[in-house]
Coordinates of C-alpha atoms in Angstrom, one line a residue:
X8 CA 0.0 0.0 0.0
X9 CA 1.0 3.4 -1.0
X10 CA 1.4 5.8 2.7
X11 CA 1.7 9.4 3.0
X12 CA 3.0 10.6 6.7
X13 CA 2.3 14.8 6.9
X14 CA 5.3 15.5 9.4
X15 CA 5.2 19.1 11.0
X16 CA 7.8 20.3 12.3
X17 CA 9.7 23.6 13.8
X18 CA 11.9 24.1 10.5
X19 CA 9.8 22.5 7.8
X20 CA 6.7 20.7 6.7
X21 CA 7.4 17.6 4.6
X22 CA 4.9 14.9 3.2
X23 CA 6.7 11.8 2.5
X24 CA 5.5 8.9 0.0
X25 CA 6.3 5.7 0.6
X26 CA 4.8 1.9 -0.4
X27 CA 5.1 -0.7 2.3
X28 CA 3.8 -3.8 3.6
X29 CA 3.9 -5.6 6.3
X30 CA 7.2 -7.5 7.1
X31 CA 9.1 -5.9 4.4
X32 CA 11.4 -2.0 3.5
X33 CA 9.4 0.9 3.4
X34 CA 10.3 2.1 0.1
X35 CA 10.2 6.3 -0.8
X36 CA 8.3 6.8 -3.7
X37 CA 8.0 10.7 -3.0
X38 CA 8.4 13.6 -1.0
X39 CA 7.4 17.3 -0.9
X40 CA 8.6 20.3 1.9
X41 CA 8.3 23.5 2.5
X42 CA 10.6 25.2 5.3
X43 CA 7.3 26.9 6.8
X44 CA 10.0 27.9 10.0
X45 CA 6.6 27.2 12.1
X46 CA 8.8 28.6 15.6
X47 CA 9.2 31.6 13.7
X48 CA 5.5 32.4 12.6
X49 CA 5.1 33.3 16.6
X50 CA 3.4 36.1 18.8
X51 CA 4.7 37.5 21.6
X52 CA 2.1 35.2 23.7
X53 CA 3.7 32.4 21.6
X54 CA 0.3 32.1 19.5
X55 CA 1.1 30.3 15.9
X56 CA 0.5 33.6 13.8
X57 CA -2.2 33.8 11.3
X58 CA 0.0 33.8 8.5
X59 CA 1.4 30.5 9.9
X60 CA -1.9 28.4 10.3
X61 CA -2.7 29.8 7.0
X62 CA 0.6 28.6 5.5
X63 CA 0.2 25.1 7.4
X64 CA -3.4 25.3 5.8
X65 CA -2.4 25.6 2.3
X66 CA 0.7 23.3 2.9
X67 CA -2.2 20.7 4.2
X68 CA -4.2 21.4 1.2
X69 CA -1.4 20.5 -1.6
X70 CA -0.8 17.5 0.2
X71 CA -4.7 16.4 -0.1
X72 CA -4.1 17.1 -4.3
X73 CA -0.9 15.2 -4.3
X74 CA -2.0 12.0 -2.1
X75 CA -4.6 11.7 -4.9
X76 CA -2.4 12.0 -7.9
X77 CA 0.0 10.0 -6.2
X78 CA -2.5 7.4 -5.4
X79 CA -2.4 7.1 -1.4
X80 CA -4.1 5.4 0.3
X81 CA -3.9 6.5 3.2
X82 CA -2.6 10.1 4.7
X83 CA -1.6 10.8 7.9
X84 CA 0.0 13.6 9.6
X85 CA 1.8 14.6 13.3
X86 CA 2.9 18.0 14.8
X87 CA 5.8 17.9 17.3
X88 CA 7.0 21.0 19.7
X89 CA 6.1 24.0 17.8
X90 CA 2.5 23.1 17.5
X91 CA 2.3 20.8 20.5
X92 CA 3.5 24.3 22.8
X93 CA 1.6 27.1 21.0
X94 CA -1.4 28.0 23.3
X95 CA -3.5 28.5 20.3
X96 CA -1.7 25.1 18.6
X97 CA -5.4 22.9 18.7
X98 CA -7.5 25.8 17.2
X99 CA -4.7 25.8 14.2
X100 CA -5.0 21.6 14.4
X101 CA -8.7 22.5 13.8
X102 CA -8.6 24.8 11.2
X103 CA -6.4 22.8 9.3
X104 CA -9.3 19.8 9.6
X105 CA -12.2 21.7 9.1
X106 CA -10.4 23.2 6.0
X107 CA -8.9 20.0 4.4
X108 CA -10.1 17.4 6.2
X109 CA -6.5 16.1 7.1
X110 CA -6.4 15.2 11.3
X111 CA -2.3 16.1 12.3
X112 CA -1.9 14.0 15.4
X113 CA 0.0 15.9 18.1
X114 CA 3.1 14.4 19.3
X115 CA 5.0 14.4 22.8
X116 CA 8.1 15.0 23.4
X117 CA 8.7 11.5 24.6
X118 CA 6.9 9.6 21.6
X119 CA 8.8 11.6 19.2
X120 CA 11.4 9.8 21.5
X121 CA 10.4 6.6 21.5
X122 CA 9.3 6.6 17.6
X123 CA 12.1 7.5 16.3
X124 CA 14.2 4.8 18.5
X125 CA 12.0 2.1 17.2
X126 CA 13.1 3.7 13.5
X127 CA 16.7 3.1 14.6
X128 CA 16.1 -0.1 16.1
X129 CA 14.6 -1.2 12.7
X130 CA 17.5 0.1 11.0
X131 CA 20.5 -1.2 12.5
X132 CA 18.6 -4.2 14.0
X133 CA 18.9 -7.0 16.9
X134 CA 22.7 -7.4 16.6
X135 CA 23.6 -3.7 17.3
X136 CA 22.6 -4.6 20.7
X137 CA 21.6 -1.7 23.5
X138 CA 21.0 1.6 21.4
X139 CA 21.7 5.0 22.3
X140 CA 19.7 7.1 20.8
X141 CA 20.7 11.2 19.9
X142 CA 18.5 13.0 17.7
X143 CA 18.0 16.7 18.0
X144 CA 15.0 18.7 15.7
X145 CA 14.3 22.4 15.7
X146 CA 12.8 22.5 19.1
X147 CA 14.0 19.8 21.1
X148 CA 16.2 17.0 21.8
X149 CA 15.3 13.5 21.9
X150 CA 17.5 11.0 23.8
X151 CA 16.6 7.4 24.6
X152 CA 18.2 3.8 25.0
X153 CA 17.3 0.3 25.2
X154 CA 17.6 -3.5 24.1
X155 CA 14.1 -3.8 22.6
X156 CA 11.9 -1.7 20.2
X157 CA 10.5 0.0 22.7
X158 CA 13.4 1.7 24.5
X159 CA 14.1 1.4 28.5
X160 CA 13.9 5.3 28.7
X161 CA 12.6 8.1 26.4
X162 CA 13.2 11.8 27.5
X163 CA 12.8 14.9 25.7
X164 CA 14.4 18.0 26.1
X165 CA 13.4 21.8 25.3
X166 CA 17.5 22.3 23.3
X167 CA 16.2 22.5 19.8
X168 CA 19.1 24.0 17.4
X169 CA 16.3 26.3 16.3
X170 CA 14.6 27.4 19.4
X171 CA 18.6 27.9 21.2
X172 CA 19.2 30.3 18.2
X173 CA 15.6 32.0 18.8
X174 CA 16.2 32.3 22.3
X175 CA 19.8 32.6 22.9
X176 CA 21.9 33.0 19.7
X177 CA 20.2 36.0 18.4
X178 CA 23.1 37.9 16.9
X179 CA 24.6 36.7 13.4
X180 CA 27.6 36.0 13.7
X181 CA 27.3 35.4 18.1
X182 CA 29.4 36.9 20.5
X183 CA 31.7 34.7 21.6
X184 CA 30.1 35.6 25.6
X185 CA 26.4 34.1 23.9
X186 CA 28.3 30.8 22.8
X187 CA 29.6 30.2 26.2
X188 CA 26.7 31.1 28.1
X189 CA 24.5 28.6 25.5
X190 CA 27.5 25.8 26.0
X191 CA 26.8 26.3 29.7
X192 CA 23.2 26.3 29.1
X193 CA 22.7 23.5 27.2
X194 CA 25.2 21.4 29.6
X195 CA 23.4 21.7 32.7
X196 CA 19.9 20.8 30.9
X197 CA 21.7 17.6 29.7
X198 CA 23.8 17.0 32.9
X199 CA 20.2 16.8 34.6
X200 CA 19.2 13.5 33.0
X201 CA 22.5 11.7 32.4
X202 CA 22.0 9.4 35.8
X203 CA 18.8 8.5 33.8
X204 CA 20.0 7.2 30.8
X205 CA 22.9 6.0 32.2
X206 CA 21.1 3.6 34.6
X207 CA 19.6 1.5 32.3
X208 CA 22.9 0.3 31.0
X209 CA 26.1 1.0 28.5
X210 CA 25.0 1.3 24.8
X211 CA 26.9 -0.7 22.4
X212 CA 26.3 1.6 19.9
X213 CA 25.2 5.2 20.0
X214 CA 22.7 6.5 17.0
X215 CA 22.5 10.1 15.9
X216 CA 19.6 10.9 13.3
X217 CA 18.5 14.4 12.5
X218 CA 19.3 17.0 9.9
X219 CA 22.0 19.0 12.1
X220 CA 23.9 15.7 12.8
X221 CA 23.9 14.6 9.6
X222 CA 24.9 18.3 8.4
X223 CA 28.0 18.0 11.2
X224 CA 28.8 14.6 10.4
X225 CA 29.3 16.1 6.5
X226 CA 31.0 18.9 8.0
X227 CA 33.6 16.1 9.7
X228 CA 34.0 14.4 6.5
X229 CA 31.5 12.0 6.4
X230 CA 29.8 10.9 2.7
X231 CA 27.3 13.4 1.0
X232 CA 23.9 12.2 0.7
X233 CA 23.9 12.0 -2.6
X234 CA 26.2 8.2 -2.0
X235 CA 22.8 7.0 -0.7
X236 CA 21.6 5.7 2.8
X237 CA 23.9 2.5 2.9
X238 CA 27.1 4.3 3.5
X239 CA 28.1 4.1 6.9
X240 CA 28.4 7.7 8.0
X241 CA 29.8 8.8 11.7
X242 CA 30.3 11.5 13.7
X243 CA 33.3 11.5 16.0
X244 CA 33.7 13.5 19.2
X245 CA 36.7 15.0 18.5
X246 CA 35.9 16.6 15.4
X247 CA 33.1 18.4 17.4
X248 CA 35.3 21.0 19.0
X249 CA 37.3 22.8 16.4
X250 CA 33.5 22.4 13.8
X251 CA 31.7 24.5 16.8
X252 CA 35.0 27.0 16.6
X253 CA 34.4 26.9 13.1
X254 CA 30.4 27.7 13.0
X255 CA 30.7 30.8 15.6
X256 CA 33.5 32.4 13.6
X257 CA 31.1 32.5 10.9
X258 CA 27.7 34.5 10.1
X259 CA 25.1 32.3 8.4
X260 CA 26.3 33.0 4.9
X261 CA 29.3 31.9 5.6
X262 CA 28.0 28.6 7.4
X263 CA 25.9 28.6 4.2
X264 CA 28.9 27.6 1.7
X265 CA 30.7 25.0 4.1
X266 CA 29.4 21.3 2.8
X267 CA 26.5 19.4 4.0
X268 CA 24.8 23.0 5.3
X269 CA 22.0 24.5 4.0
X270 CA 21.1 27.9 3.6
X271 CA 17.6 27.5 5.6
X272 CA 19.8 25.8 8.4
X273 CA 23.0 27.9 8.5
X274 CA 21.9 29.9 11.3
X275 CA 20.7 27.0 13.5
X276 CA 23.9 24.8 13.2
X277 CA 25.9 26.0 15.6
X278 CA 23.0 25.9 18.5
X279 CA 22.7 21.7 17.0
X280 CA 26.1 21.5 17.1
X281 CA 26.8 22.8 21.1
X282 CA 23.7 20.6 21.9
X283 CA 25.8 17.2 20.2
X284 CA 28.9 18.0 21.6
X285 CA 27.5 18.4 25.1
X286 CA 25.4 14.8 24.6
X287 CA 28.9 13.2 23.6
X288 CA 30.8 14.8 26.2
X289 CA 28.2 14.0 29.1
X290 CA 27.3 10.4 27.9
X291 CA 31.3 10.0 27.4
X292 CA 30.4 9.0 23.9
X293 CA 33.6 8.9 21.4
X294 CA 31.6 8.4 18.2
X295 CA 27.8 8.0 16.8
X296 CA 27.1 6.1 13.5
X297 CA 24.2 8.1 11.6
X298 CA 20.9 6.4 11.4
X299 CA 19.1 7.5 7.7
X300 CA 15.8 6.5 9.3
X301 CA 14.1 9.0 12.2
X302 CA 10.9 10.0 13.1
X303 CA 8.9 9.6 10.1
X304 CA 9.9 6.6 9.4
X305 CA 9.2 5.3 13.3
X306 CA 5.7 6.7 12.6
X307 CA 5.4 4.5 9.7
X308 CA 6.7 1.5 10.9
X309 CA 4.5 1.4 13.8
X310 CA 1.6 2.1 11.7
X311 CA 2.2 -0.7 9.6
X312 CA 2.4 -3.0 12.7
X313 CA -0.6 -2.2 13.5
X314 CA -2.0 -3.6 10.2
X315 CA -2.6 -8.0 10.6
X316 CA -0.1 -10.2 8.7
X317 CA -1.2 -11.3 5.5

């Protein structure tokens, strides 16, 4: 059967395509984004704006057309933090259902955890053994670890890259006082649930999945995208110091040319990149090995084992 999974998140909006079945690959047939920057479409009360739900709206709307021409059969669709923490985020949800008839689940901070574990899980499978799992979005940071496909502990954290550089990294490039004080920030948050992750036992192997992580682990040399999923791509701890030196001596134009950086993302990379060094530092991680597969593709995976074997 042919899926589409509506994900919305703080940076961008993305339907992705795919056919599956039960017991076997979800394959990509298609996908379609627009960075819609949903944190930045904010009031002062932290409202989603008007222009935002309208955007979200529309955004909604194309996806309707497409899963038709496309031939889905079945559409479904999550928000995460910037929804999920906007006061007004439900009257948005239902504005978006009563104009196109599309019902965008709101996520918490700890399935977003635990989904995009069970994606990991899935990917590297049984022999990878305990999994630690890193993955940081444009609002907040996901951390969870376990032996089975449900992990032992799932916590979320408020240290998106975007929301840091929102909050706390407002000047382009940042003083050098503002990186410290968001290295110091973003320490202590993570410091705070270390006994709880740790508990539960060593990984024997630690998973980073996100956009920023795979932008630093191109940024540390790893393979560009365009090799394919199957390469084995890491990110080492080492390289993480002089790459955050690197980012803050830049503005976002200049973060903007360096490889595996967008231009819609250049701003947010360093925030991403303090938040992963601190995780490998705290956890006492030397390396991660970068999972292709994260949240969307947890949501899909436990949506198809929901559906009886043939």
């Amino acid at each position: 059967m042919r899926l589409g999974v509506i994900d919305v998140g703080s940076n961008t909006v993305h339907l992705l395509v795919v056919d599956a079945r039960w017991g076997a690959q979800p394959i990509p047939a298609s996908s379609h984004k627009i960075d819609l920057r949903l944190s930045e479409h904010t009031t002062a009360e932290g409202d989603i704006s008007k222009a935002g739900a309208e955007r979200l709206t529309s955004f909604a709307s194309e996806c309707v057309e497409l899963a038709d021409e496309l031939g889905i059969e079945e559409l479904m669709g999550f928000v995460t933090s910037a929804v999920r923490e906007a006061p007004n985020g439900m009257d948005v949800l239902a504005q978006v259902r009563k104009k196109t008839g599309v019902e965008l689940s709101v996520l918490s901070g700890e399935a977003e955890s635990r989904l995009t574990f069970l994606a990991a899980r899935r990917w590297f499978g049984w022999s990878a053994g305990r999994l630690l799992l890193i993955d940081i979005g444009g609002g907040s940071l996901e951390l969870a670890s376990g032996l089975d496909e449900d992990p032992d502990v799932a916590l979320s954290l408020p240290l998106g890259a975007g929301r840091l550089t929102r909050e706390r990294l407002t000047d382009d490039p940042p003083s050098p006082a503002d990186v410290k004080a968001v290295r110091k920030y973003v320490r202590a948050q993570v410091a705070r649930v270390v006994r709880d992750v740790a508990r539960v036992g060593d990984p024997d192997l630690v998973v980073g999945s996100s956009k920023t992580i795979r932008s630093l682990a191109r940024l540390a040399g790893a393979a560009a995208s365009s090799e394919g999923p199957f390469v084995r791509r890491t990110l080492h701890r080492d390289d993480l110091k002089p790459i955050v030196a690197r980012l803050a001596g830049l503005d976002a134009a200049g973060r903007a040319k360096l490889p595996g950086v967008s231009v819609n993302r250049s701003r947010q990379v360093l925030a991403g990149a303090l938040v992963v060094e601190a995780a490998l530092d705290l956890f006492e991680v030397p390396e991660l090995v970068i999972s292709p597969w994260a949240l969307r593709e947890g949501i899909i995976l436990a949506h198809l084992d929901l559906i009886p074997a043939p």
